[in-house]
Amino acid sequence: MRRFFSRVLLSALFLAPAAALLGGCGPDSAHGASASATGAAAELKWEELIPKSWDPTRRYRNISLEALRDNDPRAIQMLDEMRAVWDNAPVNVALDGKPGKLAGFVVPLDATQDGIREFLLVPYFGACIHTPPPPANQIVHVIAPAPVKGLHAMDTVYVSGTLKAARYASADMGVSGYEIASAAVERFTPKQPQ
């Protein structure tokens, strides 16, 4: 039990900073964060979605995790508090209403034989499925105008559209802080080195 709590708490404490540090390692690393000359939406990096002043780990820096057991009421309370902080993570209001393009991984919310129309876009593989969900400011609720055929969980895609600060809570997958409705969804294909 102690190991389980330590793993969950450690992964949660370091997930947001790690996602920001690894921003150059995800599917958006092959492309710059600038709009093309044709007027396409600017490509965003995941760390841009996090307000610079937000630090979810500040409260936990001086706590010795080794001293806590999984069944310790303090540990359970800390885990609940941390999840609440992440689910209510602030968004970067400067991006609200702005067009943008973001690369990420698909977490389906509806899957039919016609394809996936609604999904969460997350910054790293396994988010919301194999690990605790990232903070809300690292999850984008995507709604395509029509089902996207051949799309599966954890496929990498580009999503383009108007970024809106809006909360969406999925009982199983987490809380998103952003939404892109009427999104253009395209497969991610890394640029080949020249």
PDB file of C-alpha atoms in Angstrom:
ATOM      1  CA  MET A   1       0.000   0.000   0.000  1.00  0.00           C
ATOM      2  CA  ARG A   2       2.756   2.419   0.936  1.00  0.00           C
ATOM      3  CA  ARG A   3       4.440   1.970  -2.430  1.00  0.00           C
ATOM      4  CA  PHE A   4       1.163   2.543  -4.279  1.00  0.00           C
ATOM      5  CA  PHE A   5       0.503   5.856  -2.533  1.00  0.00           C
ATOM      6  CA  SER A   6       4.081   6.985  -2.993  1.00  0.00           C
ATOM      7  CA  ARG A   7       3.954   6.182  -6.723  1.00  0.00           C
ATOM      8  CA  VAL A   8       0.632   7.983  -7.223  1.00  0.00           C
ATOM      9  CA  LEU A   9       1.667  11.026  -5.218  1.00  0.00           C
ATOM     10  CA  LEU A  10       5.112  11.222  -6.789  1.00  0.00           C
ATOM     11  CA  SER A  11       3.728  10.874 -10.290  1.00  0.00           C
ATOM     12  CA  ALA A  12       1.116  13.503  -9.565  1.00  0.00           C
ATOM     13  CA  LEU A  13       3.601  15.927  -8.009  1.00  0.00           C
ATOM     14  CA  PHE A  14       6.002  15.692 -10.902  1.00  0.00           C
ATOM     15  CA  LEU A  15       3.559  15.227 -13.777  1.00  0.00           C
ATOM     16  CA  ALA A  16       2.907  18.888 -14.539  1.00  0.00           C
ATOM     17  CA  PRO A  17       6.535  20.021 -14.368  1.00  0.00           C
ATOM     18  CA  ALA A  18       7.616  16.928 -16.299  1.00  0.00           C
ATOM     19  CA  ALA A  19       5.026  17.594 -18.998  1.00  0.00           C
ATOM     20  CA  ALA A  20       6.351  21.122 -19.345  1.00  0.00           C
ATOM     21  CA  LEU A  21       9.968  19.958 -19.435  1.00  0.00           C
ATOM     22  CA  LEU A  22       9.192  17.205 -21.919  1.00  0.00           C
ATOM     23  CA  GLY A  23       7.181  19.529 -24.133  1.00  0.00           C
ATOM     24  CA  GLY A  24       9.891  19.236 -26.752  1.00  0.00           C
ATOM     25  CA  CYS A  25       9.643  15.431 -26.730  1.00  0.00           C
ATOM     26  CA  GLY A  26       5.977  15.007 -27.664  1.00  0.00           C
ATOM     27  CA  PRO A  27       4.318  14.987 -31.034  1.00  0.00           C
ATOM     28  CA  ASP A  28       4.542  18.765 -31.339  1.00  0.00           C
ATOM     29  CA  SER A  29       8.335  18.798 -31.075  1.00  0.00           C
ATOM     30  CA  ALA A  30       8.868  18.514 -34.815  1.00  0.00           C
ATOM     31  CA  HIS A  31       7.177  21.825 -35.507  1.00  0.00           C
ATOM     32  CA  GLY A  32       7.689  25.409 -34.385  1.00  0.00           C
ATOM     33  CA  ALA A  33       5.117  27.483 -32.560  1.00  0.00           C
ATOM     34  CA  SER A  34       4.555  29.969 -35.342  1.00  0.00           C
ATOM     35  CA  ALA A  35       1.867  30.522 -37.902  1.00  0.00           C
ATOM     36  CA  SER A  36       2.694  29.951 -41.512  1.00  0.00           C
ATOM     37  CA  ALA A  37       2.677  32.711 -44.071  1.00  0.00           C
ATOM     38  CA  THR A  38      -0.648  31.401 -45.387  1.00  0.00           C
ATOM     39  CA  GLY A  39      -2.450  32.540 -42.228  1.00  0.00           C
ATOM     40  CA  ALA A  40      -2.840  29.126 -40.574  1.00  0.00           C
ATOM     41  CA  ALA A  41      -3.441  29.040 -36.843  1.00  0.00           C
ATOM     42  CA  ALA A  42      -0.322  29.355 -34.717  1.00  0.00           C
ATOM     43  CA  GLU A  43       0.934  26.060 -33.353  1.00  0.00           C
ATOM     44  CA  LEU A  44       0.826  26.034 -29.577  1.00  0.00           C
ATOM     45  CA  LYS A  45       3.069  24.185 -27.156  1.00  0.00           C
ATOM     46  CA  TRP A  46       1.450  22.501 -24.163  1.00  0.00           C
ATOM     47  CA  GLU A  47       3.350  24.603 -21.646  1.00  0.00           C
ATOM     48  CA  GLU A  48       1.683  27.727 -23.115  1.00  0.00           C
ATOM     49  CA  LEU A  49      -1.653  26.466 -21.752  1.00  0.00           C
ATOM     50  CA  ILE A  50      -0.349  26.720 -18.172  1.00  0.00           C
ATOM     51  CA  PRO A  51      -0.328  30.194 -16.567  1.00  0.00           C
ATOM     52  CA  LYS A  52       3.267  31.092 -15.703  1.00  0.00           C
ATOM     53  CA  SER A  53       2.366  31.828 -12.072  1.00  0.00           C
ATOM     54  CA  TRP A  54       0.682  28.466 -11.391  1.00  0.00           C
ATOM     55  CA  ASP A  55       2.713  25.995  -9.319  1.00  0.00           C
ATOM     56  CA  PRO A  56       0.663  23.014  -8.098  1.00  0.00           C
ATOM     57  CA  THR A  57       3.618  21.490  -6.221  1.00  0.00           C
ATOM     58  CA  ARG A  58       4.349  24.455  -3.942  1.00  0.00           C
ATOM     59  CA  ARG A  59       2.271  23.126  -1.023  1.00  0.00           C
ATOM     60  CA  TYR A  60       3.947  19.683  -1.066  1.00  0.00           C
ATOM     61  CA  ARG A  61       7.628  20.601  -1.334  1.00  0.00           C
ATOM     62  CA  ASN A  62       8.499  20.204   2.351  1.00  0.00           C
ATOM     63  CA  ILE A  63       6.559  16.990   2.974  1.00  0.00           C
ATOM     64  CA  SER A  64       8.429  13.735   3.489  1.00  0.00           C
ATOM     65  CA  LEU A  65       6.535  11.147   1.453  1.00  0.00           C
ATOM     66  CA  GLU A  66       8.435   8.317   3.136  1.00  0.00           C
ATOM     67  CA  ALA A  67       6.741   9.191   6.431  1.00  0.00           C
ATOM     68  CA  LEU A  68       3.255   8.622   5.000  1.00  0.00           C
ATOM     69  CA  ARG A  69       1.559   5.266   4.595  1.00  0.00           C
ATOM     70  CA  ASP A  70      -1.216   4.676   2.076  1.00  0.00           C
ATOM     71  CA  ASN A  71      -3.835   4.210   4.779  1.00  0.00           C
ATOM     72  CA  ASP A  72      -2.698   7.303   6.665  1.00  0.00           C
ATOM     73  CA  PRO A  73      -5.618   9.775   6.741  1.00  0.00           C
ATOM     74  CA  ARG A  74      -3.143  12.594   5.985  1.00  0.00           C
ATOM     75  CA  ALA A  75      -2.021  10.806   2.819  1.00  0.00           C
ATOM     76  CA  ILE A  76      -5.588  10.264   1.662  1.00  0.00           C
ATOM     77  CA  GLN A  77      -6.424  13.895   2.387  1.00  0.00           C
ATOM     78  CA  MET A  78      -3.351  15.106   0.470  1.00  0.00           C
ATOM     79  CA  LEU A  79      -4.269  12.985  -2.533  1.00  0.00           C
ATOM     80  CA  ASP A  80      -7.831  14.337  -2.513  1.00  0.00           C
ATOM     81  CA  GLU A  81      -6.581  17.923  -2.166  1.00  0.00           C
ATOM     82  CA  MET A  82      -4.090  17.466  -4.984  1.00  0.00           C
ATOM     83  CA  ARG A  83      -6.745  16.033  -7.313  1.00  0.00           C
ATOM     84  CA  ALA A  84      -9.008  19.024  -6.523  1.00  0.00           C
ATOM     85  CA  VAL A  85      -6.151  21.454  -7.291  1.00  0.00           C
ATOM     86  CA  TRP A  86      -5.474  19.727 -10.614  1.00  0.00           C
ATOM     87  CA  ASP A  87      -9.162  19.541 -11.570  1.00  0.00           C
ATOM     88  CA  ASN A  88      -9.451  23.286 -10.920  1.00  0.00           C
ATOM     89  CA  ALA A  89      -6.140  24.216 -12.522  1.00  0.00           C
ATOM     90  CA  PRO A  90      -6.266  27.738 -13.976  1.00  0.00           C
ATOM     91  CA  VAL A  91      -6.066  28.264 -17.722  1.00  0.00           C
ATOM     92  CA  ASN A  92      -4.096  30.825 -19.688  1.00  0.00           C
ATOM     93  CA  VAL A  93      -6.859  33.394 -20.298  1.00  0.00           C
ATOM     94  CA  ALA A  94      -4.741  35.093 -22.978  1.00  0.00           C
ATOM     95  CA  LEU A  95      -5.495  32.076 -25.210  1.00  0.00           C
ATOM     96  CA  ASP A  96      -9.277  32.207 -24.715  1.00  0.00           C
ATOM     97  CA  GLY A  97     -10.942  32.823 -28.069  1.00  0.00           C
ATOM     98  CA  LYS A  98      -7.694  32.575 -30.043  1.00  0.00           C
ATOM     99  CA  PRO A  99      -7.197  30.272 -33.035  1.00  0.00           C
ATOM    100  CA  GLY A 100      -4.548  27.647 -32.508  1.00  0.00           C
ATOM    101  CA  LYS A 101      -3.171  24.292 -33.515  1.00  0.00           C
ATOM    102  CA  LEU A 102      -2.105  21.719 -30.957  1.00  0.00           C
ATOM    103  CA  ALA A 103      -0.557  18.274 -31.322  1.00  0.00           C
ATOM    104  CA  GLY A 104      -1.403  15.586 -28.813  1.00  0.00           C
ATOM    105  CA  PHE A 105      -2.805  12.175 -28.047  1.00  0.00           C
ATOM    106  CA  VAL A 106      -6.453  11.086 -28.391  1.00  0.00           C
ATOM    107  CA  VAL A 107      -8.536   9.893 -25.433  1.00  0.00           C
ATOM    108  CA  PRO A 108     -11.917   8.949 -26.971  1.00  0.00           C
ATOM    109  CA  LEU A 109     -15.139  10.039 -25.295  1.00  0.00           C
ATOM    110  CA  ASP A 110     -17.387   8.541 -27.961  1.00  0.00           C
ATOM    111  CA  ALA A 111     -16.378   5.792 -30.322  1.00  0.00           C
ATOM    112  CA  THR A 112     -18.779   4.450 -32.922  1.00  0.00           C
ATOM    113  CA  GLN A 113     -18.325   2.445 -36.096  1.00  0.00           C
ATOM    114  CA  ASP A 114     -18.429   5.789 -37.927  1.00  0.00           C
ATOM    115  CA  GLY A 115     -15.429   7.086 -35.977  1.00  0.00           C
ATOM    116  CA  ILE A 116     -14.699   9.404 -33.047  1.00  0.00           C
ATOM    117  CA  ARG A 117     -16.307  12.825 -32.883  1.00  0.00           C
ATOM    118  CA  GLU A 118     -15.579  13.831 -29.294  1.00  0.00           C
ATOM    119  CA  PHE A 119     -12.321  13.237 -27.414  1.00  0.00           C
ATOM    120  CA  LEU A 120      -9.837  14.658 -24.957  1.00  0.00           C
ATOM    121  CA  LEU A 121      -6.493  15.823 -26.329  1.00  0.00           C
ATOM    122  CA  VAL A 122      -3.636  15.217 -23.887  1.00  0.00           C
ATOM    123  CA  PRO A 123       0.082  16.048 -24.022  1.00  0.00           C
ATOM    124  CA  TYR A 124       1.635  12.630 -23.411  1.00  0.00           C
ATOM    125  CA  PHE A 125       0.977   8.968 -24.110  1.00  0.00           C
ATOM    126  CA  GLY A 126      -1.148   7.174 -21.514  1.00  0.00           C
ATOM    127  CA  ALA A 127      -2.608  10.310 -19.910  1.00  0.00           C
ATOM    128  CA  CYS A 128      -6.148   9.787 -18.558  1.00  0.00           C
ATOM    129  CA  ILE A 129      -5.941   6.060 -19.310  1.00  0.00           C
ATOM    130  CA  HIS A 130      -2.922   4.526 -17.558  1.00  0.00           C
ATOM    131  CA  THR A 131      -1.987   7.327 -15.172  1.00  0.00           C
ATOM    132  CA  PRO A 132      -3.831   9.916 -13.097  1.00  0.00           C
ATOM    133  CA  PRO A 133      -5.263  12.571 -15.419  1.00  0.00           C
ATOM    134  CA  PRO A 134      -3.090  15.638 -15.973  1.00  0.00           C
ATOM    135  CA  PRO A 135      -4.167  19.018 -14.601  1.00  0.00           C
ATOM    136  CA  ALA A 136      -7.213  20.541 -16.316  1.00  0.00           C
ATOM    137  CA  ASN A 137      -4.994  23.106 -18.059  1.00  0.00           C
ATOM    138  CA  GLN A 138      -3.287  20.194 -19.843  1.00  0.00           C
ATOM    139  CA  ILE A 139      -6.463  18.608 -21.220  1.00  0.00           C
ATOM    140  CA  VAL A 140      -8.449  19.935 -24.199  1.00  0.00           C
ATOM    141  CA  HIS A 141     -11.991  18.758 -24.909  1.00  0.00           C
ATOM    142  CA  VAL A 142     -12.253  18.391 -28.686  1.00  0.00           C
ATOM    143  CA  ILE A 143     -15.487  18.231 -30.690  1.00  0.00           C
ATOM    144  CA  ALA A 144     -15.135  17.562 -34.394  1.00  0.00           C
ATOM    145  CA  PRO A 145     -17.981  18.594 -36.741  1.00  0.00           C
ATOM    146  CA  ALA A 146     -18.262  14.967 -37.929  1.00  0.00           C
ATOM    147  CA  PRO A 147     -16.843  11.620 -36.744  1.00  0.00           C
ATOM    148  CA  VAL A 148     -13.190  11.109 -37.671  1.00  0.00           C
ATOM    149  CA  LYS A 149     -12.783   7.656 -39.196  1.00  0.00           C
ATOM    150  CA  GLY A 150      -9.911   5.380 -38.244  1.00  0.00           C
ATOM    151  CA  LEU A 151      -9.075   7.303 -35.054  1.00  0.00           C
ATOM    152  CA  HIS A 152      -8.141   5.252 -31.978  1.00  0.00           C
ATOM    153  CA  ALA A 153      -7.106   5.817 -28.370  1.00  0.00           C
ATOM    154  CA  MET A 154      -3.628   7.337 -28.069  1.00  0.00           C
ATOM    155  CA  ASP A 155      -3.319   8.151 -31.782  1.00  0.00           C
ATOM    156  CA  THR A 156      -1.359  11.349 -32.336  1.00  0.00           C
ATOM    157  CA  VAL A 157      -3.201  14.151 -34.085  1.00  0.00           C
ATOM    158  CA  TYR A 158      -3.185  17.855 -34.775  1.00  0.00           C
ATOM    159  CA  VAL A 159      -6.281  19.728 -33.693  1.00  0.00           C
ATOM    160  CA  SER A 160      -6.963  23.204 -35.079  1.00  0.00           C
ATOM    161  CA  GLY A 161      -9.669  25.652 -34.151  1.00  0.00           C
ATOM    162  CA  THR A 162     -10.617  28.342 -31.668  1.00  0.00           C
ATOM    163  CA  LEU A 163      -9.390  27.591 -28.173  1.00  0.00           C
ATOM    164  CA  LYS A 164     -12.002  28.337 -25.527  1.00  0.00           C
ATOM    165  CA  ALA A 165     -11.537  28.326 -21.757  1.00  0.00           C
ATOM    166  CA  ALA A 166     -14.288  25.883 -20.760  1.00  0.00           C
ATOM    167  CA  ARG A 167     -14.516  23.097 -18.193  1.00  0.00           C
ATOM    168  CA  TYR A 168     -15.660  19.634 -19.170  1.00  0.00           C
ATOM    169  CA  ALA A 169     -15.691  16.823 -16.614  1.00  0.00           C
ATOM    170  CA  SER A 170     -15.567  13.220 -17.729  1.00  0.00           C
ATOM    171  CA  ALA A 171     -16.411  10.788 -14.942  1.00  0.00           C
ATOM    172  CA  ASP A 172     -13.700   8.383 -16.078  1.00  0.00           C
ATOM    173  CA  MET A 173     -11.057  10.460 -17.830  1.00  0.00           C
ATOM    174  CA  GLY A 174     -10.589  13.761 -15.997  1.00  0.00           C
ATOM    175  CA  VAL A 175     -11.461  17.446 -16.212  1.00  0.00           C
ATOM    176  CA  SER A 176     -10.468  19.617 -19.158  1.00  0.00           C
ATOM    177  CA  GLY A 177      -9.805  23.335 -18.891  1.00  0.00           C
ATOM    178  CA  TYR A 178     -10.092  24.080 -22.607  1.00  0.00           C
ATOM    179  CA  GLU A 179     -12.360  23.242 -25.511  1.00  0.00           C
ATOM    180  CA  ILE A 180     -12.024  23.336 -29.280  1.00  0.00           C
ATOM    181  CA  ALA A 181     -15.421  22.940 -30.956  1.00  0.00           C
ATOM    182  CA  SER A 182     -15.824  22.441 -34.710  1.00  0.00           C
ATOM    183  CA  ALA A 183     -12.210  21.296 -34.630  1.00  0.00           C
ATOM    184  CA  ALA A 184     -10.210  20.292 -37.665  1.00  0.00           C
ATOM    185  CA  VAL A 185      -8.511  16.998 -36.849  1.00  0.00           C
ATOM    186  CA  GLU A 186      -5.613  15.643 -38.880  1.00  0.00           C
ATOM    187  CA  ARG A 187      -3.137  12.840 -38.345  1.00  0.00           C
ATOM    188  CA  PHE A 188       0.196  13.852 -36.907  1.00  0.00           C
ATOM    189  CA  THR A 189       3.070  13.163 -39.261  1.00  0.00           C
ATOM    190  CA  PRO A 190       6.514  14.213 -38.067  1.00  0.00           C
ATOM    191  CA  LYS A 191       8.671  16.205 -40.420  1.00  0.00           C
ATOM    192  CA  GLN A 192      11.477  14.193 -41.885  1.00  0.00           C
ATOM    193  CA  PRO A 193      14.999  15.481 -41.182  1.00  0.00           C
ATOM    194  CA  GLN A 194      16.544  17.200 -44.159  1.00  0.00           C
TER     195      GLN A 194
END
